[in-house]
């Protein structure tokens, strides 16, 4: 039972480089989310997808794009990485129908130099 | 403007005593409140939740209290154990399954 799988676990980028963070869930969940965690800032929502085929901006969407590739996969793309995007990124999924909240992946630690 | 506030960045408690973690919110549309626990290098894990129609929910050593008039909720852990040492996040949503808004977290340290 893998749950939510994020790849890669660690990444170092140079300013201006691009990359895609991958997320896949095997729980047949409808909704998927991307959060970033920064020291003293908690978890902030970047983008979410309430269902396959839909995406919406969260609290901090600038500098990011997302793709809900299918029901299982939700990717986060940084087109031109900036040092301010150094963070730990968490993907999560939920059925969208109940109050037990999300199942989170183990995170991707990204450093932009 | 923060909609979910955890004003205590850290809390230290002795093993066996009660831990009380607090959370305030500003959005009166919030209907569901959840607590998550996070260990270093791991993703957050769901701990306990409460809906606005209740004022208390218990699950073993964990109890969440909700005071809607004060827009305040708290998580009680009794008795506290060293394994409870982690970051605790309070979260809220306007309806089931919608995007959760998280607080900044409180780091709990339980000493033996």
Tab-separated table of C-alpha atoms in Angstrom, chain A residues 34-38 41-48 56-66 76-78 84-85 87-90, chain B residues 1 100-101:
chain	number	residue	atom	x	y	z
A	34	UNK	CA	0.398	20.582	-3.622
A	35	UNK	CA	1.658	22.355	-0.499
A	36	UNK	CA	4.967	23.905	0.426
A	37	UNK	CA	6.385	24.001	3.930
A	38	UNK	CA	8.764	26.729	4.986
A	41	UNK	CA	5.214	29.435	7.724
A	42	UNK	CA	3.426	26.136	8.111
A	43	UNK	CA	1.887	24.438	5.087
A	44	UNK	CA	0.738	26.716	2.300
A	45	UNK	CA	-1.437	25.559	-0.586
A	46	UNK	CA	0.070	26.078	-4.028
A	47	UNK	CA	-2.452	24.412	-6.344
A	48	UNK	CA	-5.105	21.775	-6.063
A	56	UNK	CA	-7.294	25.696	-9.108
A	57	UNK	CA	-4.878	28.141	-7.561
A	58	UNK	CA	-4.200	28.105	-3.874
A	59	UNK	CA	-2.581	30.651	-1.614
A	60	UNK	CA	0.873	30.824	-3.266
A	61	UNK	CA	0.589	29.823	-6.963
A	62	UNK	CA	3.034	32.319	-8.513
A	63	UNK	CA	5.986	30.670	-10.236
A	64	UNK	CA	4.301	27.273	-10.494
A	65	UNK	CA	2.174	25.329	-12.940
A	66	UNK	CA	0.366	22.043	-12.445
A	76	UNK	CA	4.019	20.496	-10.149
A	77	UNK	CA	6.316	22.388	-12.509
A	78	UNK	CA	8.753	25.177	-11.793
A	84	UNK	CA	12.525	31.851	-2.908
A	85	UNK	CA	11.207	28.473	-4.082
A	87	UNK	CA	11.231	24.620	0.305
A	88	UNK	CA	9.852	21.213	1.148
A	89	UNK	CA	7.004	20.314	-1.169
A	90	UNK	CA	4.228	17.964	-0.147
B	1	UNK	CA	-4.013	37.542	6.721
B	100	UNK	CA	-7.445	22.661	3.875
B	101	UNK	CA	-5.950	25.815	5.321
